[in-house]
mmCIF file of C-alpha atoms in Angstrom:
data_model
loop_
_atom_site.group_PDB
_atom_site.id
_atom_site.type_symbol
_atom_site.label_atom_id
_atom_site.label_comp_id
_atom_site.label_asym_id
_atom_site.label_seq_id
_atom_site.Cartn_x
_atom_site.Cartn_y
_atom_site.Cartn_z
ATOM 1 C CA MET E 1 20.297 -16.780 10.231
ATOM 2 C CA SER E 2 17.272 -14.650 11.113
ATOM 3 C CA LEU E 3 18.195 -14.088 14.777
ATOM 4 C CA PRO E 4 21.118 -11.480 14.149
ATOM 5 C CA ALA E 5 18.778 -9.421 11.601
ATOM 6 C CA ALA E 6 16.091 -9.344 14.220
ATOM 7 C CA LYS E 7 18.477 -8.036 16.946
ATOM 8 C CA SER E 8 20.053 -5.270 14.718
ATOM 9 C CA SER E 9 16.540 -4.169 13.527
ATOM 10 C CA TYR E 10 15.151 -3.659 17.159
ATOM 11 C CA ALA E 11 18.332 -2.845 18.831
ATOM 12 C CA GLY E 12 18.341 0.275 20.992
ATOM 13 C CA TYR E 13 14.476 0.213 21.504
ATOM 14 C CA ARG E 14 13.037 0.077 24.961
ATOM 15 C CA PHE E 15 9.906 -1.732 23.845
ATOM 16 C CA PRO E 16 9.967 -5.440 22.639
ATOM 17 C CA ALA E 17 9.427 -6.244 18.921
ATOM 18 C CA GLU E 18 5.938 -7.441 19.650
ATOM 19 C CA VAL E 19 4.806 -4.075 20.884
ATOM 20 C CA ILE E 20 6.548 -2.152 17.992
ATOM 21 C CA SER E 21 5.194 -4.374 15.276
ATOM 22 C CA GLN E 22 1.696 -4.382 16.612
ATOM 23 C CA ALA E 23 1.775 -0.551 16.710
ATOM 24 C CA VAL E 24 3.001 -0.433 13.173
ATOM 25 C CA TRP E 25 0.390 -2.928 11.958
ATOM 26 C CA LEU E 26 -2.493 -1.127 13.767
ATOM 27 C CA TYR E 27 -1.407 2.201 12.174
ATOM 28 C CA PHE E 28 -1.057 0.989 8.577
ATOM 29 C CA ARG E 29 -3.708 -1.531 8.568
ATOM 30 C CA PHE E 30 -6.642 0.484 9.901
ATOM 31 C CA PRO E 31 -7.765 4.060 9.557
ATOM 32 C CA LEU E 32 -6.310 5.073 12.918
ATOM 33 C CA SER E 33 -4.530 8.336 13.870
ATOM 34 C CA LEU E 34 -1.376 8.181 15.798
ATOM 35 C CA ARG E 35 -3.144 9.233 19.003
ATOM 36 C CA MET E 36 -5.694 6.376 18.482
ATOM 37 C CA VAL E 37 -2.859 3.804 18.350
ATOM 38 C CA GLU E 38 -1.367 5.491 21.409
ATOM 39 C CA GLU E 39 -4.708 5.065 23.226
ATOM 40 C CA MET E 40 -5.265 1.368 22.078
ATOM 41 C CA LEU E 41 -1.751 0.506 23.491
ATOM 42 C CA ALA E 42 -2.548 2.343 26.625
ATOM 43 C CA ALA E 43 -5.599 0.185 27.119
ATOM 44 C CA ARG E 44 -3.153 -2.822 27.161
ATOM 45 C CA GLY E 45 -0.981 -1.206 29.704
ATOM 46 C CA ILE E 46 1.681 -0.135 27.283
ATOM 47 C CA ILE E 47 2.433 3.663 27.727
ATOM 48 C CA VAL E 48 3.920 5.087 24.664
ATOM 49 C CA SER E 49 3.442 8.609 23.027
ATOM 50 C CA HIS E 50 2.043 9.108 19.592
ATOM 51 C CA GLU E 51 5.423 10.669 18.550
ATOM 52 C CA THR E 52 7.096 7.379 19.279
ATOM 53 C CA VAL E 53 4.511 5.460 17.216
ATOM 54 C CA ARG E 54 5.236 7.931 14.364
ATOM 55 C CA GLN E 55 8.888 7.109 14.656
ATOM 56 C CA TRP E 56 8.302 3.420 14.574
ATOM 57 C CA ALA E 57 6.067 3.745 11.577
ATOM 58 C CA LEU E 58 8.856 5.737 9.683
ATOM 59 C CA LYS E 59 11.630 3.219 10.876
ATOM 60 C CA PHE E 60 9.901 -0.018 10.245
ATOM 61 C CA GLY E 61 7.131 0.642 7.830
ATOM 62 C CA GLN E 62 8.978 0.695 4.563
ATOM 63 C CA GLU E 63 11.214 -2.225 5.756
ATOM 64 C CA PHE E 64 8.280 -4.306 6.445
ATOM 65 C CA ALA E 65 6.546 -3.252 3.174
ATOM 66 C CA SER E 66 9.623 -4.368 1.185
ATOM 67 C CA ARG E 67 9.653 -7.688 2.879
ATOM 68 C CA ILE E 68 6.010 -8.295 2.070
ATOM 69 C CA ARG E 69 6.667 -7.323 -1.682
ATOM 70 C CA ARG E 70 9.438 -9.938 -1.887
ATOM 71 C CA ARG E 71 7.202 -12.598 -0.180
ATOM 72 C CA LEU E 72 3.928 -12.277 -2.016
ATOM 73 C CA PRO E 73 3.320 -13.877 -5.302
ATOM 74 C CA CYS E 74 3.866 -11.729 -8.394
ATOM 75 C CA GLY E 75 0.831 -9.530 -9.664
ATOM 76 C CA GLY E 76 -1.580 -10.748 -12.340
ATOM 77 C CA ASP E 77 -1.328 -10.178 -15.991
ATOM 78 C CA LYS E 78 -4.358 -7.756 -16.126
ATOM 79 C CA TRP E 79 -3.477 -4.146 -14.923
ATOM 80 C CA HIS E 80 -6.131 -1.659 -13.897
ATOM 81 C CA LEU E 81 -4.777 1.840 -13.884
ATOM 82 C CA ASP E 82 -6.396 4.974 -12.396
ATOM 83 C CA GLU E 83 -5.669 8.335 -11.040
ATOM 84 C CA VAL E 84 -7.338 10.416 -8.410
ATOM 85 C CA ALA E 85 -6.892 13.949 -7.101
ATOM 86 C CA ILE E 86 -5.520 14.617 -3.759
ATOM 87 C CA LYS E 87 -4.846 17.891 -2.034
ATOM 88 C CA ILE E 88 -1.360 18.294 -0.438
ATOM 89 C CA ALA E 89 -0.664 21.662 1.377
ATOM 90 C CA GLY E 90 -3.553 23.174 -0.559
ATOM 91 C CA VAL E 91 -2.139 22.171 -3.977
ATOM 92 C CA LYS E 92 -3.778 19.467 -6.183
ATOM 93 C CA HIS E 93 -1.732 16.492 -6.867
ATOM 94 C CA TRP E 94 -2.467 13.099 -8.517
ATOM 95 C CA LEU E 95 -2.354 9.694 -7.032
ATOM 96 C CA TRP E 96 -1.729 7.196 -9.800
ATOM 97 C CA ARG E 97 -2.414 3.625 -8.811
ATOM 98 C CA ALA E 98 -2.304 0.121 -10.491
ATOM 99 C CA VAL E 99 -3.926 -3.053 -9.288
ATOM 100 C CA ASP E 100 -4.288 -6.413 -10.745
ATOM 101 C CA GLN E 101 -7.426 -8.379 -11.564
ATOM 102 C CA ALA E 102 -7.621 -9.804 -7.910
ATOM 103 C CA GLY E 103 -7.406 -6.193 -6.534
ATOM 104 C CA MET E 104 -3.863 -6.385 -5.316
ATOM 105 C CA VAL E 105 -2.084 -3.182 -5.458
ATOM 106 C CA LEU E 106 0.913 -3.294 -7.777
ATOM 107 C CA ASP E 107 2.110 0.249 -7.282
ATOM 108 C CA VAL E 108 1.352 3.825 -6.429
ATOM 109 C CA LEU E 109 2.879 7.031 -7.576
ATOM 110 C CA VAL E 110 2.099 10.639 -6.406
ATOM 111 C CA GLN E 111 2.659 13.166 -9.147
ATOM 112 C CA SER E 112 1.826 16.881 -9.596
ATOM 113 C CA ARG E 113 0.794 16.253 -13.202
ATOM 114 C CA ARG E 114 -1.908 14.432 -14.990
ATOM 115 C CA ASP E 115 -0.587 13.992 -18.513
ATOM 116 C CA LYS E 116 1.382 11.649 -20.991
ATOM 117 C CA ARG E 117 4.695 12.303 -19.023
ATOM 118 C CA ALA E 118 3.148 11.222 -15.678
ATOM 119 C CA ALA E 119 1.499 8.123 -17.228
ATOM 120 C CA LYS E 120 4.738 7.098 -18.709
ATOM 121 C CA ARG E 121 6.472 7.379 -15.295
ATOM 122 C CA LEU E 122 3.801 5.127 -13.839
ATOM 123 C CA LEU E 123 4.116 2.590 -16.594
ATOM 124 C CA ARG E 124 8.051 2.399 -16.385
ATOM 125 C CA LYS E 125 7.913 2.004 -12.639
ATOM 126 C CA LEU E 126 5.503 -0.841 -13.059
ATOM 127 C CA LEU E 127 7.577 -2.601 -15.593
ATOM 128 C CA LYS E 128 10.638 -2.313 -13.547
ATOM 129 C CA ARG E 129 8.951 -3.531 -10.411
ATOM 130 C CA GLN E 130 6.983 -6.305 -11.971
ATOM 131 C CA CYS E 131 9.655 -7.352 -14.496
ATOM 132 C CA ARG E 132 7.154 -8.071 -17.112
ATOM 133 C CA ALA E 133 4.544 -6.405 -19.334
ATOM 134 C CA PRO E 134 0.877 -7.223 -18.693
ATOM 135 C CA ARG E 135 -1.433 -9.126 -20.958
ATOM 136 C CA VAL E 136 -4.044 -6.424 -20.862
ATOM 137 C CA MET E 137 -4.079 -2.897 -19.515
ATOM 138 C CA VAL E 138 -7.442 -1.395 -18.487
ATOM 139 C CA THR E 139 -7.917 2.333 -17.877
ATOM 140 C CA ASP E 140 -10.501 5.063 -18.140
ATOM 141 C CA LYS E 141 -10.659 7.213 -21.222
ATOM 142 C CA LEU E 142 -7.878 9.704 -20.257
ATOM 143 C CA PRO E 143 -5.850 10.121 -23.485
ATOM 144 C CA SER E 144 -2.557 10.199 -21.567
ATOM 145 C CA TYR E 145 -2.597 6.451 -21.045
ATOM 146 C CA GLY E 146 -3.018 5.542 -24.609
ATOM 147 C CA ALA E 147 -0.088 7.916 -25.608
ATOM 148 C CA ALA E 148 2.131 6.530 -22.919
ATOM 149 C CA LYS E 149 1.281 2.929 -23.757
ATOM 150 C CA ARG E 150 2.239 3.277 -27.323
ATOM 151 C CA GLU E 151 5.779 4.389 -26.358
ATOM 152 C CA VAL E 152 6.421 2.220 -23.383
ATOM 153 C CA MET E 153 4.686 -1.103 -24.182
ATOM 154 C CA PRO E 154 3.033 -0.991 -27.678
ATOM 155 C CA GLY E 155 2.203 -4.617 -27.928
ATOM 156 C CA VAL E 156 0.010 -4.737 -24.908
ATOM 157 C CA GLU E 157 -3.799 -4.823 -25.399
ATOM 158 C CA HIS E 158 -5.391 -1.638 -24.025
ATOM 159 C CA ARG E 159 -9.042 -1.464 -23.005
ATOM 160 C CA GLN E 160 -10.447 2.029 -22.367
ATOM 161 C CA HIS E 161 -13.847 2.141 -20.675
ATOM 162 C CA LYS E 162 -15.224 3.672 -17.550
ATOM 163 C CA ALA E 163 -17.211 0.776 -16.411
ATOM 164 C CA LEU E 164 -14.309 -1.738 -16.852
ATOM 165 C CA ASN E 165 -12.062 0.130 -14.402
ATOM 166 C CA ASN E 166 -14.186 -0.065 -11.164
ATOM 167 C CA ARG E 167 -11.506 -2.197 -9.602
ATOM 168 C CA ALA E 168 -8.993 0.527 -9.689
ATOM 169 C CA GLU E 169 -11.413 3.144 -8.707
ATOM 170 C CA ASN E 170 -12.460 1.118 -5.762
ATOM 171 C CA SER E 171 -8.854 0.709 -4.556
ATOM 172 C CA HIS E 172 -8.730 4.484 -3.847
ATOM 173 C CA GLN E 173 -11.369 4.221 -1.107
ATOM 174 C CA PRO E 174 -8.932 3.238 1.919
ATOM 175 C CA THR E 175 -6.820 6.168 0.718
ATOM 176 C CA ARG E 176 -9.649 8.480 0.981
ATOM 177 C CA ARG E 177 -10.278 7.286 4.525
ATOM 178 C CA ARG E 178 -6.773 7.624 5.609
ATOM 179 C CA GLU E 179 -6.503 11.037 4.054
ATOM 180 C CA ARG E 180 -9.604 12.259 6.188
ATOM 181 C CA GLN E 181 -8.103 10.627 9.338
ATOM 182 C CA MET E 182 -4.669 12.365 8.812
ATOM 183 C CA LYS E 183 -6.287 15.763 7.893
ATOM 184 C CA ARG E 184 -4.687 15.449 4.502
ATOM 185 C CA PHE E 185 -1.063 14.557 3.610
ATOM 186 C CA LYS E 186 1.486 17.137 4.457
ATOM 187 C CA SER E 187 3.797 16.586 1.472
ATOM 188 C CA ALA E 188 4.222 14.606 -1.757
ATOM 189 C CA ARG E 189 7.009 12.665 -0.251
ATOM 190 C CA GLN E 190 5.041 11.813 2.896
ATOM 191 C CA ALA E 191 2.023 10.598 0.831
ATOM 192 C CA GLN E 192 4.140 8.448 -1.367
ATOM 193 C CA ARG E 193 6.007 6.917 1.617
ATOM 194 C CA PHE E 194 2.943 6.347 3.594
ATOM 195 C CA LEU E 195 0.771 4.893 0.683
ATOM 196 C CA SER E 196 3.746 2.619 -0.511
ATOM 197 C CA THR E 197 3.803 1.050 2.898
ATOM 198 C CA HIS E 198 -0.022 1.126 3.639
ATOM 199 C CA ASP E 199 -0.855 -0.659 0.250
ATOM 200 C CA GLN E 200 1.633 -3.482 0.752
ATOM 201 C CA ILE E 201 0.425 -4.358 4.154
ATOM 202 C CA ALA E 202 -3.147 -4.207 2.808
ATOM 203 C CA ASN E 203 -2.087 -6.593 0.032
ATOM 204 C CA LEU E 204 -0.813 -9.229 2.666
ATOM 205 C CA PHE E 205 -4.350 -8.957 4.508
ATOM 206 C CA HIS E 206 -6.219 -8.764 1.276
ATOM 207 C CA LEU E 207 -8.657 -11.683 2.107
ATOM 208 C CA ARG E 208 -11.518 -12.042 -0.372
ATOM 209 C CA ARG E 209 -14.772 -13.153 1.253
ATOM 210 C CA ASP E 210 -16.634 -14.024 -1.831
ATOM 211 C CA HIS E 211 -16.525 -17.678 -3.102
ATOM 212 C CA VAL E 212 -14.795 -18.975 0.066
ATOM 213 C CA THR E 213 -16.300 -20.535 3.207
ATOM 214 C CA GLY E 214 -15.807 -19.255 6.674
ATOM 215 C CA SER E 215 -13.223 -21.752 7.433
ATOM 216 C CA GLU E 216 -11.351 -20.945 4.356
ATOM 217 C CA HIS E 217 -11.389 -17.243 5.176
ATOM 218 C CA ARG E 218 -10.130 -18.006 8.717
ATOM 219 C CA THR E 219 -7.379 -20.232 7.506
ATOM 220 C CA ALA E 220 -6.188 -17.536 4.945
ATOM 221 C CA ARG E 221 -6.253 -14.912 7.629
ATOM 222 C CA ALA E 222 -4.111 -17.200 9.949
ATOM 223 C CA ARG E 223 -1.599 -17.549 7.096
ATOM 224 C CA ALA E 224 -1.398 -13.855 6.653
ATOM 225 C CA PHE E 225 -0.850 -13.266 10.355
ATOM 226 C CA GLU E 226 1.928 -16.056 10.284
ATOM 227 C CA MET E 227 3.636 -14.233 7.487
ATOM 228 C CA TRP E 228 3.296 -10.878 9.337
ATOM 229 C CA ALA E 229 5.155 -12.445 12.267
ATOM 230 C CA GLU E 230 7.872 -13.844 10.031
ATOM 231 C CA ILE E 231 8.163 -10.396 8.207
ATOM 232 C CA SER E 232 8.279 -8.256 11.458
ATOM 233 C CA ARG E 233 10.574 -11.103 12.868
ATOM 234 C CA VAL E 234 8.711 -11.053 16.046
ATOM 235 C CA ALA E 235 9.139 -14.747 16.667
ATOM 236 C CA ALA E 236 12.787 -14.383 16.006
ATOM 237 C CA ALA E 237 13.076 -11.752 18.588
ATOM 238 C CA ILE E 238 11.222 -13.526 21.514
#
């Protein structure tokens, strides 16, 4: 049943599915520019322009991210929420992000405001996506979180402390690296689209090195690559 879907996904493309999926993976998985991906492919004898890589990322990125979201287990019951300022076309915006206790990104939302209304939008999006409320919500001391929580999910325990929210704050670091590589995002829509895809692919390859042996880490990494092959339907296209 997967073969027709694979044919329709890659129909009309001159390059095989293996090349397209590899380019998309490189672009979203690592802090690489489009031209860097172009050069890495050229080193393998694959001559493709950076504009083509951009089109592949737009076409397949969100499609792959949606499949990853459906395949990965549900997020944990402890949500860490945080917001960070980003500049888009010279205007300050706020990137709101939620991660669970394992560091898996639950969702992101780019907004122009940092107030109760913006916090409510994030919480409602999370509830819709996760289909359940968390056991605990951890945030910094921004009052907007408490005000939004009291209206959207009043029964949830809320812990507000700067030191407790390091997990959410650390989750912004890959975004900062990509923001520098891309010389800032061009629009809120572009930032939302890119980060929604980037974070899901990062979730798939979120392999914790603490408390595991080298062999366990390699096994987990192999499973992630197997799932990526299934999600990108490379095996079905061979």
